Coordinates of C-alpha atoms and ligand atoms in Angstrom, one line a residue:
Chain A
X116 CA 0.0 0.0 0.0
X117 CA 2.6 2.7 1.1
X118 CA 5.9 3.3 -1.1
X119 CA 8.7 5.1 -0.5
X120 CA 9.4 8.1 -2.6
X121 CA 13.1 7.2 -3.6
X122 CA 15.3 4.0 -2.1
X123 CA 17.6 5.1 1.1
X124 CA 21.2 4.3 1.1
X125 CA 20.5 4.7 5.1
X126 CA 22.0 1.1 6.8
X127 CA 19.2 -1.3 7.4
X128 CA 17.7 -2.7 10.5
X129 CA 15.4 -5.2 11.6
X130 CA 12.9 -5.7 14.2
X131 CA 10.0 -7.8 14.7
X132 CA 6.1 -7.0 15.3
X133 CA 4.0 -9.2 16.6
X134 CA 6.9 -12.4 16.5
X135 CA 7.5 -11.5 12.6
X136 CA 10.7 -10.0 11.2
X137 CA 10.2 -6.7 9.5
X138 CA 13.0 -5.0 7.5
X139 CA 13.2 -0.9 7.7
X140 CA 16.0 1.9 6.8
X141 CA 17.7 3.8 9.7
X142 CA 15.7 6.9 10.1
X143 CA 12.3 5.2 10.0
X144 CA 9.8 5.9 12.5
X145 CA 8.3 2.2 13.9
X146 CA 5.1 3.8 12.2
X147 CA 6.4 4.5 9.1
X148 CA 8.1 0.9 9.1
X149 CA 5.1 -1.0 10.1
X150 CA 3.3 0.4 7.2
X151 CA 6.0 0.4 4.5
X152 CA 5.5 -3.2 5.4
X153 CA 2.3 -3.5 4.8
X154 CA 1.1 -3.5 8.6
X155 CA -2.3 -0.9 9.3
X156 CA -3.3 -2.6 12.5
X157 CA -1.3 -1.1 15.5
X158 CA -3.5 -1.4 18.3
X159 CA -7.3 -2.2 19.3
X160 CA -9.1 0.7 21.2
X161 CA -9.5 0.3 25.0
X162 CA -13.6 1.0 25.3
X163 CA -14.8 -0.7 21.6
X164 CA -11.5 -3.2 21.0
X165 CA -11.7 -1.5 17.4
X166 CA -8.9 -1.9 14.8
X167 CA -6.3 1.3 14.5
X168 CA -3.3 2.3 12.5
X169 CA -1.4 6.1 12.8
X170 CA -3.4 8.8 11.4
X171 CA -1.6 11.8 12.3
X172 CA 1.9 10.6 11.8
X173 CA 3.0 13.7 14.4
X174 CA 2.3 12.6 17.3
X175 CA -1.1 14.5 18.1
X176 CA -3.5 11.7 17.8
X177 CA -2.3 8.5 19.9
X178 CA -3.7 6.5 17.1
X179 CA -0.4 4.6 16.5
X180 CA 0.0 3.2 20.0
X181 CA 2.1 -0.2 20.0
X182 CA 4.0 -2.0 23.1
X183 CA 7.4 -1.6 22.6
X184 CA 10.4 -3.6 24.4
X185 CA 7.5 -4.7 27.0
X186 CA 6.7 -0.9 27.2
X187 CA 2.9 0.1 26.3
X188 CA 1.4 2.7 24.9
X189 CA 4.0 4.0 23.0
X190 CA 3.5 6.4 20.4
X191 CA 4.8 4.1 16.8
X192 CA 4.9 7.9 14.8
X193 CA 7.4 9.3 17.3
X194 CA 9.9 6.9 17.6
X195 CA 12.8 5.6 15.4
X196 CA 13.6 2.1 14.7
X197 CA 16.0 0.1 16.6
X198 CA 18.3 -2.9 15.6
X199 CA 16.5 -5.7 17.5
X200 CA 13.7 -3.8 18.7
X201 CA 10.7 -5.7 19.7
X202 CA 7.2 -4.2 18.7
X203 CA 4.0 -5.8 19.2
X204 CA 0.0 -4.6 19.0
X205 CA -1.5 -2.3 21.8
X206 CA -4.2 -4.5 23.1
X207 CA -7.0 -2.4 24.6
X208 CA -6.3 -1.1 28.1
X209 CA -3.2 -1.3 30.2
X210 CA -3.1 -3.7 33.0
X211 CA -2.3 -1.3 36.6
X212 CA -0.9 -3.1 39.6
X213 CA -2.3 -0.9 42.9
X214 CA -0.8 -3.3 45.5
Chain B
X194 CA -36.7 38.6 13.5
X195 CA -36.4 38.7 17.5
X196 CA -35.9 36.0 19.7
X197 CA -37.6 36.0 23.6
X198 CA -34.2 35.5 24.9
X199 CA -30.3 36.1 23.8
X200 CA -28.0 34.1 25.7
X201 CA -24.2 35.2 25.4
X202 CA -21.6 33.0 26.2
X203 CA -21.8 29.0 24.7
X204 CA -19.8 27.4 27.7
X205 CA -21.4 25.4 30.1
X206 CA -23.3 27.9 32.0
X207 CA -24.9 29.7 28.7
X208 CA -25.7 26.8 27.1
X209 CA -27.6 24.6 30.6
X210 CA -29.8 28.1 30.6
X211 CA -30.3 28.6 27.0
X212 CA -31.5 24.2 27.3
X213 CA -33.7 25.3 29.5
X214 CA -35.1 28.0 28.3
X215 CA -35.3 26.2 24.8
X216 CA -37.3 23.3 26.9
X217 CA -39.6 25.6 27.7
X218 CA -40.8 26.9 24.8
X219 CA -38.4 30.2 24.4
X220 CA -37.0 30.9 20.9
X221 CA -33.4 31.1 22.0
X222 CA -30.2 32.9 20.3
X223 CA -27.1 31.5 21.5
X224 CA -23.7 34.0 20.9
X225 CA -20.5 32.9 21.7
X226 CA -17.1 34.2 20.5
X227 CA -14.5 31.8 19.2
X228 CA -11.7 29.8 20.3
X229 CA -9.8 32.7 20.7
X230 CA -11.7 33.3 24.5
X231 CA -11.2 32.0 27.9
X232 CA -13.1 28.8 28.0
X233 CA -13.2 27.3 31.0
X234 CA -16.0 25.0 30.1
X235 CA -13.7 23.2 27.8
X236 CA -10.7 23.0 30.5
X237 CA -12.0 21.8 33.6
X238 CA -12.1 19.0 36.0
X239 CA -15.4 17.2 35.6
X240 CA -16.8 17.1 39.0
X241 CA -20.4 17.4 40.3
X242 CA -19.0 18.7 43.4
X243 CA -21.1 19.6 46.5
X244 CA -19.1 18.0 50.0
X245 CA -17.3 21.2 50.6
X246 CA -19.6 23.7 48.6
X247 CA -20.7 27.0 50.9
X248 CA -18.8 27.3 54.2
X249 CA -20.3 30.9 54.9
X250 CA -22.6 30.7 52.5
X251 CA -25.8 28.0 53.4
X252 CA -27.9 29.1 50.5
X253 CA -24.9 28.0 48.0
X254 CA -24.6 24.7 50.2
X255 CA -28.0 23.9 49.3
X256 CA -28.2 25.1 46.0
X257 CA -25.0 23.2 45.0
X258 CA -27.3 19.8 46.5
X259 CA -30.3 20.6 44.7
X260 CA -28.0 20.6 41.5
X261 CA -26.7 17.2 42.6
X262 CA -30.3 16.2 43.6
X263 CA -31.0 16.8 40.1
X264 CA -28.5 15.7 37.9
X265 CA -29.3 12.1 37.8
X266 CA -32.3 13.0 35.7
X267 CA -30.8 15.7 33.9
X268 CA -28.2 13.5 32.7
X269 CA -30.8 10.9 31.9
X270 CA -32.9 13.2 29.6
X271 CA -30.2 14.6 27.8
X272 CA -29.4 10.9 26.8
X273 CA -33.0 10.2 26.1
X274 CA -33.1 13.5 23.6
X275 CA -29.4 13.7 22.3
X276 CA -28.2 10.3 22.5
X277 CA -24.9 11.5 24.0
X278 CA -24.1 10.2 27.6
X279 CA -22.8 13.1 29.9
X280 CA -20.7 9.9 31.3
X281 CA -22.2 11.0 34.6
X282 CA -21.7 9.0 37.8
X283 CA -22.8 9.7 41.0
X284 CA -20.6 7.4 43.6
X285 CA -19.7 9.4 46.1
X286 CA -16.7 11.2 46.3
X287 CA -13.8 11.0 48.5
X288 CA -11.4 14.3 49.5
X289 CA -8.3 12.4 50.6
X290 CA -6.3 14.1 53.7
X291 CA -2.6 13.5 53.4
X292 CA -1.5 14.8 57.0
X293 CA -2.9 14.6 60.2
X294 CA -3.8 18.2 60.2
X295 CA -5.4 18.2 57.1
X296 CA -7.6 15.6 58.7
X297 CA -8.6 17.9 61.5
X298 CA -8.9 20.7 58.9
X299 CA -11.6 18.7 56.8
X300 CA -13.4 17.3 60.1
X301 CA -14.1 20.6 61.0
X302 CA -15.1 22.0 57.8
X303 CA -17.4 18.8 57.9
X304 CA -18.7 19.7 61.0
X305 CA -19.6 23.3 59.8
X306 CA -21.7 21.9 57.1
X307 CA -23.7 19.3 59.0
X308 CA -24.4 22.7 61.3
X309 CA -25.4 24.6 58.1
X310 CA -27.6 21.6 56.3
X311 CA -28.7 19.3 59.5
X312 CA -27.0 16.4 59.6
X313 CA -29.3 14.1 58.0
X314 CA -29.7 16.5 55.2
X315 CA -25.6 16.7 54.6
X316 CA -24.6 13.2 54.1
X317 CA -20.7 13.4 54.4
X318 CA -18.9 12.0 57.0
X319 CA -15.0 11.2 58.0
X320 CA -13.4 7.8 57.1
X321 CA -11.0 6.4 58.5
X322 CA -8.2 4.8 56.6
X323 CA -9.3 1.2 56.8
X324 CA -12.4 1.8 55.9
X325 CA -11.2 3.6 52.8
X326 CA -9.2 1.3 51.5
X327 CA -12.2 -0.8 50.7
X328 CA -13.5 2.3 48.8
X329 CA -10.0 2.9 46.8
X330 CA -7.4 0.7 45.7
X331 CA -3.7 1.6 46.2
X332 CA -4.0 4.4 48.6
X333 CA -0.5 5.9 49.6
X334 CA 1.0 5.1 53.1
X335 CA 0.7 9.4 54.1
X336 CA -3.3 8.7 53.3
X337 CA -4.5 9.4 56.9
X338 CA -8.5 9.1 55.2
X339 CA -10.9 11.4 53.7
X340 CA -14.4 12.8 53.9
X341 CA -16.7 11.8 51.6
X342 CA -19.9 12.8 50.1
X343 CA -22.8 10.4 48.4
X344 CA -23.8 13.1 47.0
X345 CA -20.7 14.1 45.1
X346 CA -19.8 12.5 41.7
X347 CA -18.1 13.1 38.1
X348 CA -19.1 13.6 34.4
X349 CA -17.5 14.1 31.4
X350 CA -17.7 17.8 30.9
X351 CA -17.2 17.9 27.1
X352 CA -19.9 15.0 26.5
X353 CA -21.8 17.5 28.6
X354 CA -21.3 20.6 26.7
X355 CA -21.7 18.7 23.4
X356 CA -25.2 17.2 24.6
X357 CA -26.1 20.5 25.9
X358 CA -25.6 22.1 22.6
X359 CA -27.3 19.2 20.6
X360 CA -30.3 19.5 23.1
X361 CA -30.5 23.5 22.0
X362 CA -30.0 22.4 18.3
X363 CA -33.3 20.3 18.5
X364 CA -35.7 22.2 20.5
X365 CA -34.9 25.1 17.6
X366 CA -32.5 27.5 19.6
X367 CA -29.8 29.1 17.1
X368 CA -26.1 28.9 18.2
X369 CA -23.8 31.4 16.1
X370 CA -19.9 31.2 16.8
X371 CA -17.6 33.8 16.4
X372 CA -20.0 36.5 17.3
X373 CA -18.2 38.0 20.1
X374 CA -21.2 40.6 21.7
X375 CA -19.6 44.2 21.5
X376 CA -23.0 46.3 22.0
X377 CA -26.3 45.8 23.9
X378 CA -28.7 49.1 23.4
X379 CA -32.6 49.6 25.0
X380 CA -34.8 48.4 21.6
X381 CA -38.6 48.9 21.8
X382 CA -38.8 46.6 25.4
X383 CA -35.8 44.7 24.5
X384 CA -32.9 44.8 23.5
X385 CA -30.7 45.3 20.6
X386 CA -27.5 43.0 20.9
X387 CA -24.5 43.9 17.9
X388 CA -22.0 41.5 17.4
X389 CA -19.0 40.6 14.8
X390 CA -21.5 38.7 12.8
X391 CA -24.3 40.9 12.7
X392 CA -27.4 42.6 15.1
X393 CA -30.2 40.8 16.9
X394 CA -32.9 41.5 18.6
X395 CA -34.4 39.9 21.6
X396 CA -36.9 40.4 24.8
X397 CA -34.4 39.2 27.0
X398 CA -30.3 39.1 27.3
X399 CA -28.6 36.6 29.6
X400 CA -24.6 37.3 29.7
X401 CA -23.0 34.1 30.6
X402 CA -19.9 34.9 28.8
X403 CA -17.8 33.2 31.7
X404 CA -15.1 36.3 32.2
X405 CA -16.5 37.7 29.4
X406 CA -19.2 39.2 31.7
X407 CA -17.0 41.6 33.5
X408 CA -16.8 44.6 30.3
X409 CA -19.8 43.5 29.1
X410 CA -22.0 44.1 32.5
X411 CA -21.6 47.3 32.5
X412 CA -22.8 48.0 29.0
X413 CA -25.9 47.3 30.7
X414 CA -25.7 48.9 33.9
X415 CA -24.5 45.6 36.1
X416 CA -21.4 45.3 38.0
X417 CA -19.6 41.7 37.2
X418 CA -16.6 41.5 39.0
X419 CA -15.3 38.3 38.3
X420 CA -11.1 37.2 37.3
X421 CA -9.5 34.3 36.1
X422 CA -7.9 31.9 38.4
X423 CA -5.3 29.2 37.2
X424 CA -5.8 25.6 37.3
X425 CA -3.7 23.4 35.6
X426 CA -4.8 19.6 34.6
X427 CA -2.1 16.4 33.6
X428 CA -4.2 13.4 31.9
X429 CA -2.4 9.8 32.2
X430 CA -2.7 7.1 29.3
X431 CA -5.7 4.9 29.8
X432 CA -5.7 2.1 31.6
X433 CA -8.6 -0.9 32.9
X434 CA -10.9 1.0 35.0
X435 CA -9.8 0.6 38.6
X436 CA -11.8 3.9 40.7
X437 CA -15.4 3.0 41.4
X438 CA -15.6 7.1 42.6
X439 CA -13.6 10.1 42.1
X440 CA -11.9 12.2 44.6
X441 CA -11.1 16.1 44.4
X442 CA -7.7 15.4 43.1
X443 CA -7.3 12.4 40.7
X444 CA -10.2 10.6 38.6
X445 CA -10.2 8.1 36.3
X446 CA -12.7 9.1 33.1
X447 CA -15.1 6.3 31.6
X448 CA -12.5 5.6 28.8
X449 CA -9.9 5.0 31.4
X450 CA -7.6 8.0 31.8
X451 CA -6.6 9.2 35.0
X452 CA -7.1 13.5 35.5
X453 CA -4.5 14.7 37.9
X454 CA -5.6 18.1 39.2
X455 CA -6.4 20.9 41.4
X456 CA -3.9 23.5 41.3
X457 CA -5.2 27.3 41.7
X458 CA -2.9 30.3 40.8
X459 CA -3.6 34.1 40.4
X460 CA -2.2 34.2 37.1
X461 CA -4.1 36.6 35.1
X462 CA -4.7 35.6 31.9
X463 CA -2.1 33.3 31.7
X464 CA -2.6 29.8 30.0
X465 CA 0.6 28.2 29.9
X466 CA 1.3 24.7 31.9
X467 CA 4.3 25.5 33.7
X468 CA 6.5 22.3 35.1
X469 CA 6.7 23.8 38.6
X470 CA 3.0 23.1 39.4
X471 CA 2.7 20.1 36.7
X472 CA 5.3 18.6 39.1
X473 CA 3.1 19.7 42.5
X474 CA 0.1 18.6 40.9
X475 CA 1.9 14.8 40.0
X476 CA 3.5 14.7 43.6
X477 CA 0.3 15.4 45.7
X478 CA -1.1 12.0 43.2
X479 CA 1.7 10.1 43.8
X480 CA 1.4 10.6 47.6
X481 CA -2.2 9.1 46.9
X482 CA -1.6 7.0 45.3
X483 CA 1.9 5.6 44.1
X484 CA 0.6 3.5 41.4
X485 CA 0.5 6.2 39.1
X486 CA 4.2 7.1 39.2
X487 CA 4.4 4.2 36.8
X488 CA 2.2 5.5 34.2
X489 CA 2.9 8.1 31.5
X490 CA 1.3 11.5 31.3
X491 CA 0.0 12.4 27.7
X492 CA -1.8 15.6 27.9
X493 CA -2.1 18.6 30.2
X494 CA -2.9 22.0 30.1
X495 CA -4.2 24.9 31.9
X496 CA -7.9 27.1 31.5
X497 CA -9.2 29.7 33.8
X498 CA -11.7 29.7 36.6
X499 CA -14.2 32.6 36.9
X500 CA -13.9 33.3 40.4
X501 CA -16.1 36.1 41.8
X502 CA -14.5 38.0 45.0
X503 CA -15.8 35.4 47.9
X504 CA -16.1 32.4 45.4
X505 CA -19.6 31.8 45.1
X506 CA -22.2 32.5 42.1
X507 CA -23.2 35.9 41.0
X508 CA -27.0 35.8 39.8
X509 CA -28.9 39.3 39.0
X510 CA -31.3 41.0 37.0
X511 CA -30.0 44.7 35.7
X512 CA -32.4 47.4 37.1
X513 CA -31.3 49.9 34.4
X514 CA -32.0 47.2 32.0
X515 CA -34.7 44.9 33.4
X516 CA -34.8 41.9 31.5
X517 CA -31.0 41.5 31.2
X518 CA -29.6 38.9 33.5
X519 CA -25.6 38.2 34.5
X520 CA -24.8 35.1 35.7
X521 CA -21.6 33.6 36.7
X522 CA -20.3 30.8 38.7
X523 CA -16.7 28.9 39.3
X524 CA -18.4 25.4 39.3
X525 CA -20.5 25.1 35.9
X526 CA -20.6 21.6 35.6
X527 CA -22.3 20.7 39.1
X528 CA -24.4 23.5 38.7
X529 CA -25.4 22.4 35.2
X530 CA -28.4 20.7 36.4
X531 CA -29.5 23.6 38.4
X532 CA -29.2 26.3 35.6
X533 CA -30.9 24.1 33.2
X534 CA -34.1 23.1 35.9
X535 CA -34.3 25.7 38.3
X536 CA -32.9 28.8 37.3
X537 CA -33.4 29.0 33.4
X538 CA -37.5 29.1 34.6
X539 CA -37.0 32.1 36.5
X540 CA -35.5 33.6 33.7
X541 CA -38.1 32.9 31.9
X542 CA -40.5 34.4 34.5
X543 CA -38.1 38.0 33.8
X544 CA -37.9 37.4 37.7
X545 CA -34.8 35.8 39.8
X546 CA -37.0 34.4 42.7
X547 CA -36.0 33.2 46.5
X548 CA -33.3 32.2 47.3
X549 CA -31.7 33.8 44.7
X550 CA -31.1 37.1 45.9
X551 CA -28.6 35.6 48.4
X552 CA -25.9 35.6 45.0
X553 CA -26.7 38.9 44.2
X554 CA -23.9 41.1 43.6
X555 CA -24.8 43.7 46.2
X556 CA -23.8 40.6 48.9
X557 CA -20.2 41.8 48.1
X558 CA -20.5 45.7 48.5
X559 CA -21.6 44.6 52.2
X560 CA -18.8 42.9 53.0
X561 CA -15.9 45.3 51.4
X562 CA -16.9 47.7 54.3
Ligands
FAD66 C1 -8.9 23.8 35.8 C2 -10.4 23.9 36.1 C3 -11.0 22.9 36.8 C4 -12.4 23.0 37.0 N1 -13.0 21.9 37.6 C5 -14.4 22.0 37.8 C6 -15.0 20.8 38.3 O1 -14.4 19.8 38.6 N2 -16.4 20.9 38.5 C7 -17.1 22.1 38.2 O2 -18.3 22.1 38.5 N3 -16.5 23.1 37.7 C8 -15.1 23.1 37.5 N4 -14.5 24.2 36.9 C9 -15.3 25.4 36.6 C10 -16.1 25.3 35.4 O3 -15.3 24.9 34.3 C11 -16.7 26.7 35.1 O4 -17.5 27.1 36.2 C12 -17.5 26.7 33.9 O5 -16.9 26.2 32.8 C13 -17.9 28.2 33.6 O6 -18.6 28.2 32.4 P1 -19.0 29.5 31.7 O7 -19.9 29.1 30.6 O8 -19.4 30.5 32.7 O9 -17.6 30.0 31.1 P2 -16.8 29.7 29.8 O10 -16.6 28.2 29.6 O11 -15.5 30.5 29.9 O12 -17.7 30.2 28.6 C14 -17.9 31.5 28.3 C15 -18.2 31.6 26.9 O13 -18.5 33.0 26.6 C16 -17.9 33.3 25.4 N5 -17.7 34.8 25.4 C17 -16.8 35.5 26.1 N6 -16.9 36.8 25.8 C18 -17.9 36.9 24.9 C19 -18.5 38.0 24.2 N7 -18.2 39.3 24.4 N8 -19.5 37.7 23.3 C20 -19.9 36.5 23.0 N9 -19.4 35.4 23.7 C21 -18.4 35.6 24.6 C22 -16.7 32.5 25.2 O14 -16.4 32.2 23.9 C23 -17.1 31.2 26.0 O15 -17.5 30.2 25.1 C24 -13.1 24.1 36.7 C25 -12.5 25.2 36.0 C26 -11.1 25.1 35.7 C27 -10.4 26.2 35.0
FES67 S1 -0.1 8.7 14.3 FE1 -1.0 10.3 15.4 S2 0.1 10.1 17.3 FE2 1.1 8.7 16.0

């Protein structure tokens, strides 16, 4: 679906989303990535569990949420891929410990 | 064309009066400037707040727990008509006490309100911390306990202002934005109101243009001294629902956010967050509770309150210009139910009846001397 306007010469990395390898330039945004990969569905909404994907691409509209290293909620638009990194779907709601 | 009544100001407070007079029948002109004014209707906290509502004032006491008596159904007919749901709840609230002395503080002001309201008719009371922690999970360890109110609870305020505005939409009121009021002359019996986006003419004028009100009262011979008063907000990401009530400081929202507020700074018309009081505002919800420390702020900002000299409504009726009303209040959202039921009427009747003269403006000349 999404194309990139002219090939990079930027290094490449990997990562994986949701357990599968996904191939991306240094320099990519994990949104921009995902997508170039074919990937729309980042996260499913906390109240209606319905599908999202990035919207804004600037970091405005939290549409692009993803867990990231075991950390949720992260915003996919505003941060740049990493060698290794491992990305999978926002499910819903975070879990909170109160004890 | 002349409407029987000219409401300006579309926040919170001009649109619950303008629903109500709509409901009954008025043809109803809503003017409101633009995104460019103070808006507190669109910044603000979300509670329907009555626990701690009129120390030295009894008539504000009650009127703040008639709005509470009356929100349930408010709320409930709004979803009926509009289909939108204020996300109102009313479970109690708790006012957490960090300190000993803040303990004592709130027992007496609790005290001084069962004296003003008769116990029975008050409702709040002290709990103790073991008690509350079967109310709230994950209370901090400097929680001494709270008071709490049945009587309190929270709403979404923007589902409210959008349901209030819908409501006017479908009972035929008119709602023009960006037509900030800049005249009001004597027409016929009414009144001749010009704005940015043309003249209109109505029976009636209600300024409930929030701080607005202060240079446009005295186009019509009515003192409004109201000024803005900080408050700043930090909203967490959303999380499973874990708060069965709110208390005055932290909240979770129906879709799972927790609200961190409460600040209050003489700022003038200043709308920036600043990271001194962000940081106070986190600290005091840590202390709460420590849970939140692990999650991530993703919004905050600051709006204004409209605070009148001793905090509580101003309600009056011009008597240059009878038929031209000014009301103002620092807590439009638990009011909303009482603008909307109770006091939108009396407008309607050109008359603000018992025990409405208590917020009259003239309260405050008495007590500057
Ligand atoms: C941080 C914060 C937290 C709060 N928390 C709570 C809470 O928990 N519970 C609660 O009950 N209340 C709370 N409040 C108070 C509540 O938000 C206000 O009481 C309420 O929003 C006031 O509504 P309003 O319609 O008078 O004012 P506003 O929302 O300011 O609306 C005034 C309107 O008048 C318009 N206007 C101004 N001048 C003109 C003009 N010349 N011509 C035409 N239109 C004009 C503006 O465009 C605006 O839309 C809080 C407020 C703040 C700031
Ligand atoms: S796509 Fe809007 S915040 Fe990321």
């Amino acid at each position: 679906m999404f194309k990139r306007i002219k090939a990079t010469e930027t290094p490449r990395v990997s990562f994986s989303f949701e357990g599968q390898p996904i191939e991306a330039s240094t320099g990519d945004t994990v949104a921009s990535a995902l997508m170039l990969s074919g990937q729309t569905h980042f996260r499913n909404t906390p109240i209606s569990q319905s599908e999202r994907g990035p919207f804004c691409m600037m970091g405005v509209c939290f549409e692009c949420l993803v867990e990231i290293d075991g950390i949720p909620n992260r915003q996919a638009c505003m941060i740049p891929v990493r060698e290794g990194m491992v990305v999978r779907r926002q499910k819903g709601a975070i879990g909170v410990e109160t004890e | 064309m002349s409407y029987d009544t000219i409401v300006v100001g579309g926040g919170l407070v001009g649109a619950a009066i303008a629903r109500g007079l709509c409901k009954l029948g008025e043809k109803v002109l809503v003017l409101d400037e633009g995104d460019v004014a103070f808006r507190a209707s669109r910044g603000n906290f979300g509670l329907v707040w009555v626990q701690s509502k009129g120390d030295g004032m009894p008539e504000y006491a009650r009127w703040s727990r008639h709005s509470a008596d009356v929100w349930p159904e408010f709320s409930q007919d709004l979803l009926e008509e509009t289909g939108i749901d204020t996300a109102y709840h009313k479970a109690g609230g708790a006012h957490l006490c960090l300190s000993e002395e803040a303990w004592e503080r709130q027992s007496a002001l609790i005290k001084r309100m069962h004296n003003v309201h008769g116990a029975a008719e008050y409702g709040a009371v002290m709990i103790e911390r073991k008690e509350l922690d079967t109310m709230l999970p994950g209370l901090g360890p400097d929680v001494v306990g709270a008071s709490w109110s049945p009587h309190d609870g929270h709403a979404s305020p923007l589902y409210l202002l959008r349901a209030l505005h819908d409501s006017i939409a479908r009972s035929g009121g008119e709602y023009r934005a960006e037509a900030r009021v800049e005249g009001i002359a004597k027409e016929g019996s009414g009144y001749r109101v010009t704005t940015r986006a043309g003249s209109f003419s109505g029976a009636k004028v209600v300024l409930a243009a929030g701080l607005g009100n202060r240079s446009l009262g005295p186009l019509v011979g009515l003192e409004v001294p109201v000024f803005p008063q900080k408050g700043q907000i930090l909203v967490t990401e959303r999380t499973e629902m874990k708060f069965s009530m709110p208390t005055l400081f932290v909240r979770q929202t129906d879709e799972g956010s927790f609200l961190l507020g409460d600040s209050h700074e003489d700022a003038g018309f200043d709308l920036t967050s600043r990271p001194g009081i962000m940081a106070d505002i986190a600290t005091r919800a840590i202390r709460s509770f420590p849970f939140l420390k692990n999650l991530r702020l993703i919004r905050s900002w600051a709006a204004l309150r409209v605070m009148s000299p001793d905090g509580f409504p101003i309600y009056q009726q011009s008597e240059s210009h009878p038929g031209v009303f000014s009301v103002n209040c620092h807590s439009g959202v638990t009011l909303a139910g009482a603008h909307a039921r109770t006091l939108a009427p009396m407008i309607a009747r050109g008359r603000l009846e018992e025990p409405m003269s208590a917020f009259s403006r003239k309260r405050l000349h008495v007590q500057a001397h």
